[in-house]
Amino acid sequence: MLPVRIIPCLDVRDGRVVKGVKFRGLRDQGDPAELARAYEEQGADEVVVLDVTATTEARGTRLDTVAAVRARLSVPLTVGGGIGGIEDAAALLEAGADKVAVNTAALRRPELLSELAARFGSQCVVVSIDALGCGGAPGGDGGYEVVVRSGTERVARGAIAWAREAVERGAGEILLTSIDRDGTRSGYELTLLRAVRSVVRVPIVASGGADSPAHMADAVGAGADAVLAASIFHQGNWTVEGVKEALARLEVSVRPGYREAVSA
Amino acid sequence: MREAAAPTVTVVRTSTANLASVLTGFERLGCRVRTTADPHKVTSADRLVLPGVGAFAAARRAIDAHDLADALCDRLERGRPTLGICLGMQLMASGSEEAPGVPGLGVLDCVAGNYESGDEGWRVPQMGWNLVAPDEGCEIVPRGYAYFANSYRLTTAPDGWRPVWCEYAGRFLAAVERGPVVGCQFHPELSGGYGRALLTRWLEA
């Protein structure tokens, strides 16, 4: 296993970072490029930019935001939100994304994942899955269904089966968000993580519900390779560095030495 | 940033592949950056970067479509400052299991292989930060954590090159050096302060 990646997520609307509870009640949190740079200096292993309203309002992700973040950031950048097809993805990669996270468009037309993988390589293609518990048997497809349009629309698709298919079609990573937990600070949805982990070999980024390093350690124990969080970083409860120190005390492997560029 | 005149870095652009990270990475170090698919500019560039993401066969086709193979081999053999990144390093090898029968540039006498299937717990692609350890005598690639995103890799050190090692489902080549010619399986442009240190050394080599 590699050191677990700590990934601050910038939910962006109209060029500003926002963060709501369960995708509602958005409020302004700052400039994306400044925040991304600050998080890199704190030791972030990667940054995710999600245009949270792009799909809902049927507009493309802001390319200028991506370019501005890229100009400041020297760790990997994943961008998602409103990617309707291969040209949207190409434009984002050209603007400076290293990976694109595809959600609604891949559900509508799963071949998109294969086309993206063939053109850019699987390592560029992240499938973003927003899962909602639906009271079925835990771990089975009856347990979680996929939702789209920032959690406002159900698609009658089991989350576990969709994860498996997305990887078979070429996704090189899964960004797995529990809509039930998003913004609640009650911890990642571990049963969902275990269920997806059991069917795919690609890395999984756990998302939705983080409030503490202990939650992140739990997610790693459930099969996550990376943990994404927004509120706890934006609101200053934790720095990335503080999270890493706490995880190290919990015996979770993190990337050390980001302050010293080179060790002897 | 440096006192001396800003070095110019030429980046090979053979397709619409994402180059923004590479370009901005060198720009932050004060370099002038240009892209080219012209074999004469590949030959004459002071410092050349061969980036690469995506599929081995498609990348080789793109090199051939622009008639760049001879110019690339020539500068690699002559020891002109050249940096191959990720697939760009694998293209320096003689081939890849990803595309049997498709030749690489053949400067590194080895073949890129797949990660073994059935290695429980090893995710493929390798995606994240891993510790790279240069052999004695390496002058450009430091020891430290670098960012990888790869499904294939080289495992044997080619004759005449200094190896930099890494572990992921077994030992593999994180990088190779021969003077100012460097191939990196990882992405220095995405490796934060570690990457900046490496690129700075390469610019001074």
GROMACS .gro file of C-alpha atoms in nm:
model
  469
    1MET     CA    1   0.000   0.000   0.000
    2LEU     CA    2   0.108   0.353  -0.073
    3PRO     CA    3   0.077   0.626   0.190
    4VAL     CA    4  -0.288   0.727   0.212
    5ARG     CA    5  -0.352   1.039   0.006
    6ILE     CA    6  -0.513   1.332   0.187
    7ILE     CA    7  -0.721   1.526  -0.064
    8PRO     CA    8  -0.884   1.861   0.014
    9CYS     CA    9  -1.186   1.912  -0.209
   10LEU     CA   10  -1.273   2.253  -0.344
   11ASP     CA   11  -1.642   2.269  -0.431
   12VAL     CA   12  -1.652   2.558  -0.676
   13ARG     CA   13  -1.939   2.769  -0.802
   14ASP     CA   14  -1.893   3.082  -1.012
   15GLY     CA   15  -1.519   3.068  -0.957
   16ARG     CA   16  -1.541   3.062  -0.576
   17VAL     CA   17  -1.506   2.777  -0.329
   18VAL     CA   18  -1.831   2.692  -0.153
   19LYS     CA   19  -1.937   2.407   0.070
   20GLY     CA   20  -2.283   2.306   0.172
   21VAL     CA   21  -2.438   2.041   0.387
   22LYS     CA   22  -2.570   1.757   0.171
   23PHE     CA   23  -2.507   1.979  -0.132
   24ARG     CA   24  -2.744   2.249  -0.008
   25GLY     CA   25  -2.691   2.583   0.163
   26LEU     CA   26  -2.382   2.676  -0.035
   27ARG     CA   27  -2.180   2.963   0.103
   28ASP     CA   28  -1.861   3.135   0.001
   29GLN     CA   29  -1.530   3.000   0.133
   30GLY     CA   30  -1.261   3.156  -0.082
   31ASP     CA   31  -1.048   3.170  -0.394
   32PRO     CA   32  -0.977   2.824  -0.542
   33ALA     CA   33  -0.619   2.890  -0.655
   34GLU     CA   34  -0.521   3.044  -0.321
   35LEU     CA   35  -0.680   2.763  -0.125
   36ALA     CA   36  -0.524   2.494  -0.347
   37ARG     CA   37  -0.178   2.644  -0.299
   38ALA     CA   38  -0.229   2.675   0.076
   39TYR     CA   39  -0.332   2.311   0.097
   40GLU     CA   40  -0.029   2.199  -0.103
   41GLU     CA   41   0.194   2.386   0.142
   42GLN     CA   42   0.018   2.210   0.429
   43GLY     CA   43   0.103   1.874   0.270
   44ALA     CA   44  -0.200   1.792   0.055
   45ASP     CA   45  -0.121   1.494  -0.167
   46GLU     CA   46  -0.366   1.597  -0.436
   47VAL     CA   47  -0.646   1.850  -0.483
   48VAL     CA   48  -0.994   1.791  -0.623
   49VAL     CA   49  -1.197   2.070  -0.779
   50LEU     CA   50  -1.566   1.991  -0.823
   51ASP     CA   51  -1.796   2.232  -0.999
   52VAL     CA   52  -2.089   2.146  -0.776
   53THR     CA   53  -2.350   2.331  -0.973
   54ALA     CA   54  -2.226   2.265  -1.324
   55THR     CA   55  -2.456   1.973  -1.398
   56THR     CA   56  -2.758   2.120  -1.228
   57GLU     CA   57  -2.733   2.445  -1.414
   58ALA     CA   58  -2.626   2.271  -1.736
   59ARG     CA   59  -2.306   2.461  -1.792
   60GLY     CA   60  -1.947   2.355  -1.836
   61THR     CA   61  -1.691   2.358  -1.562
   62ARG     CA   62  -1.505   2.683  -1.546
   63LEU     CA   63  -1.187   2.636  -1.747
   64ASP     CA   64  -1.037   2.958  -1.616
   65THR     CA   65  -1.068   2.834  -1.259
   66VAL     CA   66  -0.884   2.516  -1.355
   67ALA     CA   67  -0.609   2.710  -1.530
   68ALA     CA   68  -0.569   2.942  -1.230
   69VAL     CA   69  -0.543   2.649  -0.989
   70ARG     CA   70  -0.298   2.470  -1.218
   71ALA     CA   71  -0.071   2.773  -1.236
   72ARG     CA   72  -0.029   2.763  -0.858
   73LEU     CA   73  -0.043   2.389  -0.787
   74SER     CA   74   0.239   2.135  -0.824
   75VAL     CA   75   0.056   1.830  -0.695
   76PRO     CA   76  -0.209   1.638  -0.892
   77LEU     CA   77  -0.538   1.808  -0.975
   78THR     CA   78  -0.862   1.620  -1.039
   79VAL     CA   79  -1.154   1.813  -1.185
   80GLY     CA   80  -1.517   1.708  -1.202
   81GLY     CA   81  -1.859   1.856  -1.252
   82GLY     CA   82  -2.065   1.885  -1.567
   83ILE     CA   83  -1.840   1.682  -1.793
   84GLY     CA   84  -2.084   1.597  -2.070
   85GLY     CA   85  -1.853   1.424  -2.314
   86ILE     CA   86  -1.503   1.365  -2.439
   87GLU     CA   87  -1.452   1.723  -2.559
   88ASP     CA   88  -1.538   1.864  -2.217
   89ALA     CA   89  -1.282   1.628  -2.065
   90ALA     CA   90  -1.019   1.720  -2.325
   91ALA     CA   91  -1.071   2.091  -2.256
   92LEU     CA   92  -1.030   2.040  -1.881
   93LEU     CA   93  -0.713   1.835  -1.928
   94GLU     CA   94  -0.578   2.099  -2.165
   95ALA     CA   95  -0.657   2.369  -1.907
   96GLY     CA   96  -0.455   2.186  -1.645
   97ALA     CA   97  -0.645   1.897  -1.490
   98ASP     CA   98  -0.446   1.576  -1.445
   99LYS     CA   99  -0.757   1.361  -1.405
  100VAL     CA  100  -1.122   1.415  -1.488
  101ALA     CA  101  -1.403   1.286  -1.268
  102VAL     CA  102  -1.706   1.183  -1.472
  103ASN     CA  103  -2.044   1.121  -1.317
  104THR     CA  104  -2.382   1.178  -1.489
  105ALA     CA  105  -2.251   1.154  -1.846
  106ALA     CA  106  -2.094   0.813  -1.779
  107LEU     CA  107  -2.419   0.680  -1.636
  108ARG     CA  108  -2.606   0.800  -1.942
  109ARG     CA  109  -2.349   0.659  -2.181
  110PRO     CA  110  -2.100   0.420  -2.014
  111GLU     CA  111  -1.896   0.394  -2.338
  112LEU     CA  112  -1.767   0.743  -2.251
  113LEU     CA  113  -1.536   0.584  -1.992
  114SER     CA  114  -1.383   0.352  -2.253
  115GLU     CA  115  -1.339   0.639  -2.496
  116LEU     CA  116  -1.170   0.856  -2.233
  117ALA     CA  117  -0.940   0.571  -2.127
  118ALA     CA  118  -0.843   0.497  -2.488
  119ARG     CA  119  -0.762   0.860  -2.558
  120PHE     CA  120  -0.605   0.976  -2.232
  121GLY     CA  121  -0.525   0.656  -2.041
  122SER     CA  122  -0.712   0.503  -1.747
  123GLN     CA  123  -0.496   0.696  -1.502
  124CYS     CA  124  -0.673   1.015  -1.621
  125VAL     CA  125  -1.024   0.876  -1.582
  126VAL     CA  126  -1.203   0.891  -1.248
  127VAL     CA  127  -1.560   0.772  -1.215
  128SER     CA  128  -1.741   0.978  -0.954
  129ILE     CA  129  -2.018   0.779  -0.786
  130ASP     CA  130  -2.267   0.946  -0.554
  131ALA     CA  131  -2.429   0.668  -0.354
  132LEU     CA  132  -2.740   0.684  -0.137
  133GLY     CA  133  -2.836   0.412   0.108
  134CYS     CA  134  -3.178   0.274   0.027
  135GLY     CA  135  -3.236   0.045   0.320
  136GLY     CA  136  -3.157  -0.283   0.149
  137ALA     CA  137  -2.912  -0.549   0.255
  138PRO     CA  138  -2.581  -0.387   0.350
  139GLY     CA  139  -2.306  -0.450   0.096
  140GLY     CA  140  -2.539  -0.574  -0.172
  141ASP     CA  141  -2.660  -0.373  -0.466
  142GLY     CA  142  -2.990  -0.336  -0.283
  143GLY     CA  143  -2.802  -0.143  -0.018
  144TYR     CA  144  -2.691   0.157  -0.223
  145GLU     CA  145  -2.823   0.327  -0.528
  146VAL     CA  146  -2.661   0.583  -0.754
  147VAL     CA  147  -2.791   0.939  -0.755
  148VAL     CA  148  -2.701   1.220  -0.996
  149ARG     CA  149  -2.747   1.592  -1.044
  150SER     CA  150  -2.575   1.673  -0.715
  151GLY     CA  151  -2.786   1.417  -0.536
  152THR     CA  152  -3.125   1.543  -0.654
  153GLU     CA  153  -3.212   1.261  -0.895
  154ARG     CA  154  -3.217   0.882  -0.866
  155VAL     CA  155  -3.121   0.661  -1.159
  156ALA     CA  156  -3.238   0.316  -1.049
  157ARG     CA  157  -2.885   0.177  -1.059
  158GLY     CA  158  -2.704  -0.020  -0.788
  159ALA     CA  159  -2.386   0.157  -0.679
  160ILE     CA  160  -2.177  -0.159  -0.644
  161ALA     CA  161  -2.266  -0.294  -0.987
  162TRP     CA  162  -2.200   0.047  -1.141
  163ALA     CA  163  -1.858   0.065  -0.975
  164ARG     CA  164  -1.765  -0.272  -1.120
  165GLU     CA  165  -1.887  -0.182  -1.468
  166ALA     CA  166  -1.717   0.158  -1.467
  167VAL     CA  167  -1.380  -0.001  -1.390
  168GLU     CA  168  -1.430  -0.269  -1.655
  169ARG     CA  169  -1.496   0.011  -1.902
  170GLY     CA  170  -1.173   0.193  -1.819
  171ALA     CA  171  -1.205   0.407  -1.507
  172GLY     CA  172  -0.870   0.408  -1.324
  173GLU     CA  173  -1.002   0.540  -0.994
  174ILE     CA  174  -1.332   0.573  -0.808
  175LEU     CA  175  -1.436   0.886  -0.622
  176LEU     CA  176  -1.698   0.736  -0.393
  177THR     CA  177  -1.926   0.983  -0.217
  178SER     CA  178  -2.187   0.889   0.037
  179ILE     CA  179  -2.470   1.138  -0.004
  180ASP     CA  180  -2.608   1.028   0.331
  181ARG     CA  181  -2.285   1.135   0.501
  182ASP     CA  182  -2.183   1.435   0.291
  183GLY     CA  183  -2.144   1.741   0.510
  184THR     CA  184  -2.272   1.561   0.822
  185ARG     CA  185  -1.929   1.512   0.983
  186SER     CA  186  -2.043   1.171   1.106
  187GLY     CA  187  -1.766   0.970   0.936
  188TYR     CA  188  -1.731   0.799   0.600
  189GLU     CA  189  -1.984   0.532   0.503
  190LEU     CA  190  -1.766   0.226   0.575
  191THR     CA  191  -2.009  -0.042   0.463
  192LEU     CA  192  -2.030   0.122   0.121
  193LEU     CA  193  -1.650   0.143   0.101
  194ARG     CA  194  -1.604  -0.225   0.189
  195ALA     CA  195  -1.864  -0.329  -0.065
  196VAL     CA  196  -1.701  -0.137  -0.351
  197ARG     CA  197  -1.351  -0.243  -0.241
  198SER     CA  198  -1.454  -0.605  -0.272
  199VAL     CA  199  -1.538  -0.570  -0.643
  200VAL     CA  200  -1.265  -0.344  -0.786
  201ARG     CA  201  -0.886  -0.332  -0.798
  202VAL     CA  202  -0.844   0.037  -0.878
  203PRO     CA  203  -0.781   0.300  -0.609
  204ILE     CA  204  -1.083   0.432  -0.419
  205VAL     CA  205  -1.112   0.787  -0.287
  206ALA     CA  206  -1.352   0.799   0.008
  207SER     CA  207  -1.573   1.106   0.024
  208GLY     CA  208  -1.855   1.237   0.239
  209GLY     CA  209  -1.869   1.272   0.615
  210ALA     CA  210  -1.513   1.332   0.736
  211ASP     CA  211  -1.480   1.514   1.066
  212SER     CA  212  -1.158   1.376   1.210
  213PRO     CA  213  -0.841   1.182   1.136
  214ALA     CA  214  -1.002   0.886   1.315
  215HIS     CA  215  -1.273   0.883   1.047
  216MET     CA  216  -1.002   0.882   0.783
  217ALA     CA  217  -0.821   0.593   0.950
  218ASP     CA  218  -1.150   0.401   0.954
  219ALA     CA  219  -1.193   0.463   0.581
  220VAL     CA  220  -0.843   0.331   0.511
  221GLY     CA  221  -0.928   0.024   0.716
  222ALA     CA  222  -1.238  -0.024   0.500
  223GLY     CA  223  -1.034  -0.018   0.179
  224ALA     CA  224  -0.991   0.349   0.083
  225ASP     CA  225  -0.660   0.452  -0.075
  226ALA     CA  226  -0.729   0.821  -0.038
  227VAL     CA  227  -0.960   1.034   0.172
  228LEU     CA  228  -1.130   1.347   0.053
  229ALA     CA  229  -1.256   1.619   0.283
  230ALA     CA  230  -1.377   1.976   0.248
  231SER     CA  231  -1.549   2.129   0.551
  232ILE     CA  232  -1.291   2.031   0.811
  233PHE     CA  233  -1.016   2.198   0.609
  234HIS     CA  234  -1.206   2.503   0.483
  235GLN     CA  235  -1.343   2.589   0.824
  236GLY     CA  236  -1.003   2.557   0.988
  237ASN     CA  237  -1.081   2.274   1.228
  238TRP     CA  238  -0.786   2.082   1.089
  239THR     CA  239  -0.486   2.153   0.869
  240VAL     CA  240  -0.370   1.884   0.630
  241GLU     CA  241  -0.048   1.870   0.830
  242GLY     CA  242  -0.239   1.819   1.154
  243VAL     CA  243  -0.442   1.542   0.997
  244LYS     CA  244  -0.125   1.368   0.880
  245GLU     CA  245   0.037   1.390   1.223
  246ALA     CA  246  -0.276   1.244   1.381
  247LEU     CA  247  -0.296   0.966   1.122
  248ALA     CA  248   0.068   0.878   1.180
  249ARG     CA  249  -0.011   0.841   1.550
  250LEU     CA  250  -0.293   0.606   1.448
  251GLU     CA  251  -0.030   0.407   1.254
  252VAL     CA  252  -0.172   0.502   0.916
  253SER     CA  253   0.102   0.555   0.658
  254VAL     CA  254   0.116   0.913   0.525
  255ARG     CA  255   0.362   1.090   0.296
  256PRO     CA  256   0.623   1.246   0.521
  257GLY     CA  257   0.878   1.511   0.456
  258TYR     CA  258   0.681   1.737   0.223
  259ARG     CA  259   0.843   2.034   0.394
  260GLU     CA  260   1.192   1.912   0.317
  261ALA     CA  261   1.202   1.883  -0.060
  262VAL     CA  262   1.479   1.626  -0.050
  263SER     CA  263   1.610   1.400   0.220
  264ALA     CA  264   1.978   1.313   0.227
  265MET     CA  265   1.408   3.288  -1.028
  266ARG     CA  266   1.769   3.213  -1.118
  267GLU     CA  267   2.028   3.484  -1.171
  268ALA     CA  268   2.142   3.344  -1.506
  269ALA     CA  269   1.935   3.391  -1.821
  270ALA     CA  270   1.618   3.187  -1.801
  271PRO     CA  271   1.675   2.844  -1.956
  272THR     CA  272   1.448   2.745  -2.241
  273VAL     CA  273   1.276   2.409  -2.212
  274THR     CA  274   1.124   2.248  -2.519
  275VAL     CA  275   0.837   2.007  -2.463
  276VAL     CA  276   0.743   1.751  -2.728
  277ARG     CA  277   0.377   1.789  -2.820
  278THR     CA  278   0.256   1.515  -3.052
  279SER     CA  279  -0.112   1.512  -2.964
  280THR     CA  280  -0.371   1.689  -2.757
  281ALA     CA  281  -0.234   1.527  -2.441
  282ASN     CA  282  -0.243   1.740  -2.130
  283LEU     CA  283   0.081   1.936  -2.104
  284ALA     CA  284  -0.034   2.210  -1.868
  285SER     CA  285   0.124   2.052  -1.561
  286VAL     CA  286   0.460   2.012  -1.733
  287LEU     CA  287   0.452   2.362  -1.882
  288THR     CA  288   0.349   2.539  -1.562
  289GLY     CA  289   0.595   2.330  -1.362
  290PHE     CA  290   0.888   2.468  -1.561
  291GLU     CA  291   0.739   2.817  -1.576
  292ARG     CA  292   0.727   2.828  -1.196
  293LEU     CA  293   1.103   2.760  -1.203
  294GLY     CA  294   1.154   3.067  -1.421
  295CYS     CA  295   1.201   2.880  -1.749
  296ARG     CA  296   1.089   2.987  -2.092
  297VAL     CA  297   0.880   2.700  -2.226
  298ARG     CA  298   0.787   2.611  -2.582
  299THR     CA  299   0.627   2.307  -2.740
  300THR     CA  300   0.719   2.141  -3.067
  301ALA     CA  301   0.651   1.845  -3.294
  302ASP     CA  302   0.926   1.945  -3.539
  303PRO     CA  303   1.219   1.700  -3.564
  304HIS     CA  304   1.467   1.983  -3.627
  305LYS     CA  305   1.362   2.155  -3.306
  306VAL     CA  306   1.380   1.825  -3.121
  307THR     CA  307   1.739   1.793  -3.241
  308SER     CA  308   1.842   2.151  -3.167
  309ALA     CA  309   1.664   2.203  -2.832
  310ASP     CA  310   1.896   2.280  -2.541
  311ARG     CA  311   1.668   2.096  -2.302
  312LEU     CA  312   1.395   1.862  -2.419
  313VAL     CA  313   1.109   1.701  -2.229
  314LEU     CA  314   0.935   1.393  -2.369
  315PRO     CA  315   0.610   1.372  -2.173
  316GLY     CA  316   0.355   1.101  -2.213
  317VAL     CA  317   0.023   0.984  -2.088
  318GLY     CA  318  -0.211   0.731  -2.239
  319ALA     CA  319  -0.133   0.426  -2.445
  320PHE     CA  320   0.211   0.309  -2.560
  321ALA     CA  321   0.105   0.223  -2.916
  322ALA     CA  322  -0.075   0.554  -2.970
  323ALA     CA  323   0.223   0.748  -2.840
  324ARG     CA  324   0.460   0.559  -3.071
  325ARG     CA  325   0.228   0.625  -3.366
  326ALA     CA  326   0.231   0.995  -3.279
  327ILE     CA  327   0.612   0.998  -3.271
  328ASP     CA  328   0.621   0.832  -3.613
  329ALA     CA  329   0.352   1.059  -3.757
  330HIS     CA  330   0.579   1.356  -3.683
  331ASP     CA  331   0.895   1.169  -3.786
  332LEU     CA  332   1.055   1.229  -3.447
  333ALA     CA  333   1.207   0.887  -3.368
  334ASP     CA  334   1.550   0.949  -3.525
  335ALA     CA  335   1.581   1.295  -3.373
  336LEU     CA  336   1.487   1.162  -3.029
  337CYS     CA  337   1.722   0.861  -3.047
  338ASP     CA  338   2.004   1.080  -3.171
  339ARG     CA  339   1.988   1.326  -2.883
  340LEU     CA  340   1.936   1.048  -2.626
  341GLU     CA  341   2.241   0.860  -2.757
  342ARG     CA  342   2.453   1.174  -2.770
  343GLY     CA  343   2.364   1.261  -2.413
  344ARG     CA  344   2.184   1.587  -2.487
  345PRO     CA  345   1.977   1.704  -2.187
  346THR     CA  346   1.651   1.515  -2.216
  347LEU     CA  347   1.382   1.423  -1.964
  348GLY     CA  348   1.132   1.146  -2.036
  349ILE     CA  349   0.832   1.147  -1.804
  350CYS     CA  350   0.607   0.847  -1.728
  351LEU     CA  351   0.514   0.698  -2.067
  352GLY     CA  352   0.795   0.915  -2.204
  353MET     CA  353   1.040   0.700  -2.004
  354GLN     CA  354   0.876   0.377  -2.122
  355LEU     CA  355   0.905   0.498  -2.482
  356MET     CA  356   1.284   0.511  -2.430
  357ALA     CA  357   1.277   0.131  -2.376
  358SER     CA  358   1.268  -0.132  -2.650
  359GLY     CA  359   0.899  -0.205  -2.609
  360SER     CA  360   0.610  -0.269  -2.374
  361GLU     CA  361   0.391  -0.564  -2.286
  362GLU     CA  362   0.108  -0.313  -2.327
  363ALA     CA  363   0.163  -0.322  -2.704
  364PRO     CA  364   0.350  -0.636  -2.815
  365GLY     CA  365   0.530  -0.583  -3.144
  366VAL     CA  366   0.533  -0.204  -3.120
  367PRO     CA  367   0.894  -0.089  -3.085
  368GLY     CA  368   1.008   0.176  -2.839
  369LEU     CA  369   1.301   0.404  -2.914
  370GLY     CA  370   1.533   0.130  -2.786
  371VAL     CA  371   1.773   0.351  -2.594
  372LEU     CA  372   1.701   0.155  -2.274
  373ASP     CA  373   1.762  -0.215  -2.328
  374CYS     CA  374   1.455  -0.343  -2.144
  375VAL     CA  375   1.080  -0.388  -2.189
  376ALA     CA  376   0.800  -0.231  -1.986
  377GLY     CA  377   0.585  -0.489  -1.811
  378ASN     CA  378   0.247  -0.510  -1.645
  379TYR     CA  379   0.199  -0.531  -1.270
  380GLU     CA  380   0.143  -0.895  -1.179
  381SER     CA  381  -0.224  -0.978  -1.158
  382GLY     CA  382  -0.335  -1.141  -0.838
  383ASP     CA  383  -0.116  -0.934  -0.610
  384GLU     CA  384  -0.376  -0.876  -0.343
  385GLY     CA  385  -0.372  -0.530  -0.197
  386TRP     CA  386  -0.176  -0.371  -0.482
  387ARG     CA  387  -0.404  -0.137  -0.666
  388VAL     CA  388  -0.357  -0.096  -1.038
  389PRO     CA  389  -0.294   0.170  -1.156
  390GLN     CA  390  -0.034   0.262  -0.897
  391MET     CA  391  -0.174   0.602  -0.807
  392GLY     CA  392  -0.006   0.806  -0.538
  393TRP     CA  393   0.322   0.893  -0.367
  394ASN     CA  394   0.597   0.637  -0.332
  395LEU     CA  395   0.952   0.650  -0.194
  396VAL     CA  396   1.220   0.651  -0.462
  397ALA     CA  397   1.578   0.550  -0.379
  398PRO     CA  398   1.863   0.642  -0.615
  399ASP     CA  399   2.165   0.414  -0.649
  400GLU     CA  400   2.502   0.559  -0.561
  401GLY     CA  401   2.624   0.789  -0.831
  402CYS     CA  402   2.286   0.933  -0.926
  403GLU     CA  403   2.321   1.309  -0.954
  404ILE     CA  404   1.980   1.436  -1.057
  405VAL     CA  405   1.708   1.220  -0.901
  406PRO     CA  406   1.702   1.268  -0.523
  407ARG     CA  407   1.569   1.035  -0.257
  408GLY     CA  408   1.215   1.120  -0.153
  409TYR     CA  409   0.846   1.076  -0.222
  410ALA     CA  410   0.733   1.119  -0.583
  411TYR     CA  411   0.389   1.098  -0.744
  412PHE     CA  412   0.316   0.798  -0.968
  413ALA     CA  413   0.018   0.717  -1.192
  414ASN     CA  414   0.108   0.406  -1.392
  415SER     CA  415  -0.006   0.056  -1.482
  416TYR     CA  416   0.321  -0.054  -1.651
  417ARG     CA  417   0.683  -0.019  -1.544
  418LEU     CA  418   1.042  -0.124  -1.613
  419THR     CA  419   1.204  -0.368  -1.373
  420THR     CA  420   1.559  -0.429  -1.494
  421ALA     CA  421   1.836  -0.171  -1.492
  422PRO     CA  422   1.968  -0.122  -1.846
  423ASP     CA  423   2.346  -0.132  -1.895
  424GLY     CA  424   2.514   0.204  -1.878
  425TRP     CA  425   2.238   0.379  -1.682
  426ARG     CA  426   2.221   0.468  -1.313
  427PRO     CA  427   1.903   0.318  -1.165
  428VAL     CA  428   1.664   0.475  -0.916
  429TRP     CA  429   1.456   0.209  -0.742
  430CYS     CA  430   1.110   0.191  -0.594
  431GLU     CA  431   0.888  -0.084  -0.449
  432TYR     CA  432   0.533  -0.158  -0.561
  433ALA     CA  433   0.429  -0.522  -0.591
  434GLY     CA  434   0.802  -0.586  -0.629
  435ARG     CA  435   1.100  -0.370  -0.718
  436PHE     CA  436   1.080  -0.151  -1.025
  437LEU     CA  437   1.269   0.134  -1.189
  438ALA     CA  438   1.144   0.470  -1.066
  439ALA     CA  439   1.397   0.645  -1.290
  440VAL     CA  440   1.720   0.608  -1.483
  441GLU     CA  441   2.000   0.857  -1.536
  442ARG     CA  442   2.290   0.885  -1.780
  443GLY     CA  443   2.439   1.230  -1.742
  444PRO     CA  444   2.172   1.487  -1.828
  445VAL     CA  445   1.948   1.222  -1.986
  446VAL     CA  446   1.685   1.116  -1.733
  447GLY     CA  447   1.377   0.898  -1.755
  448CYS     CA  448   1.124   0.919  -1.470
  449GLN     CA  449   0.836   0.675  -1.426
  450PHE     CA  450   0.686   0.923  -1.180
  451HIS     CA  451   0.573   1.280  -1.250
  452PRO     CA  452   0.826   1.535  -1.119
  453GLU     CA  453   0.593   1.815  -1.230
  454LEU     CA  454   0.327   1.679  -0.991
  455SER     CA  455   0.562   1.593  -0.706
  456GLY     CA  456   0.556   1.921  -0.514
  457GLY     CA  457   0.883   2.030  -0.354
  458TYR     CA  458   1.050   1.699  -0.433
  459GLY     CA  459   0.975   1.749  -0.802
  460ARG     CA  460   1.097   2.108  -0.798
  461ALA     CA  461   1.429   1.992  -0.653
  462LEU     CA  462   1.465   1.729  -0.926
  463LEU     CA  463   1.375   1.965  -1.211
  464THR     CA  464   1.613   2.230  -1.076
  465ARG     CA  465   1.899   1.978  -1.074
  466TRP     CA  466   1.814   1.869  -1.428
  467LEU     CA  467   1.809   2.230  -1.548
  468GLU     CA  468   2.160   2.273  -1.404
  469ALA     CA  469   2.298   1.942  -1.534
   0.00000   0.00000   0.00000
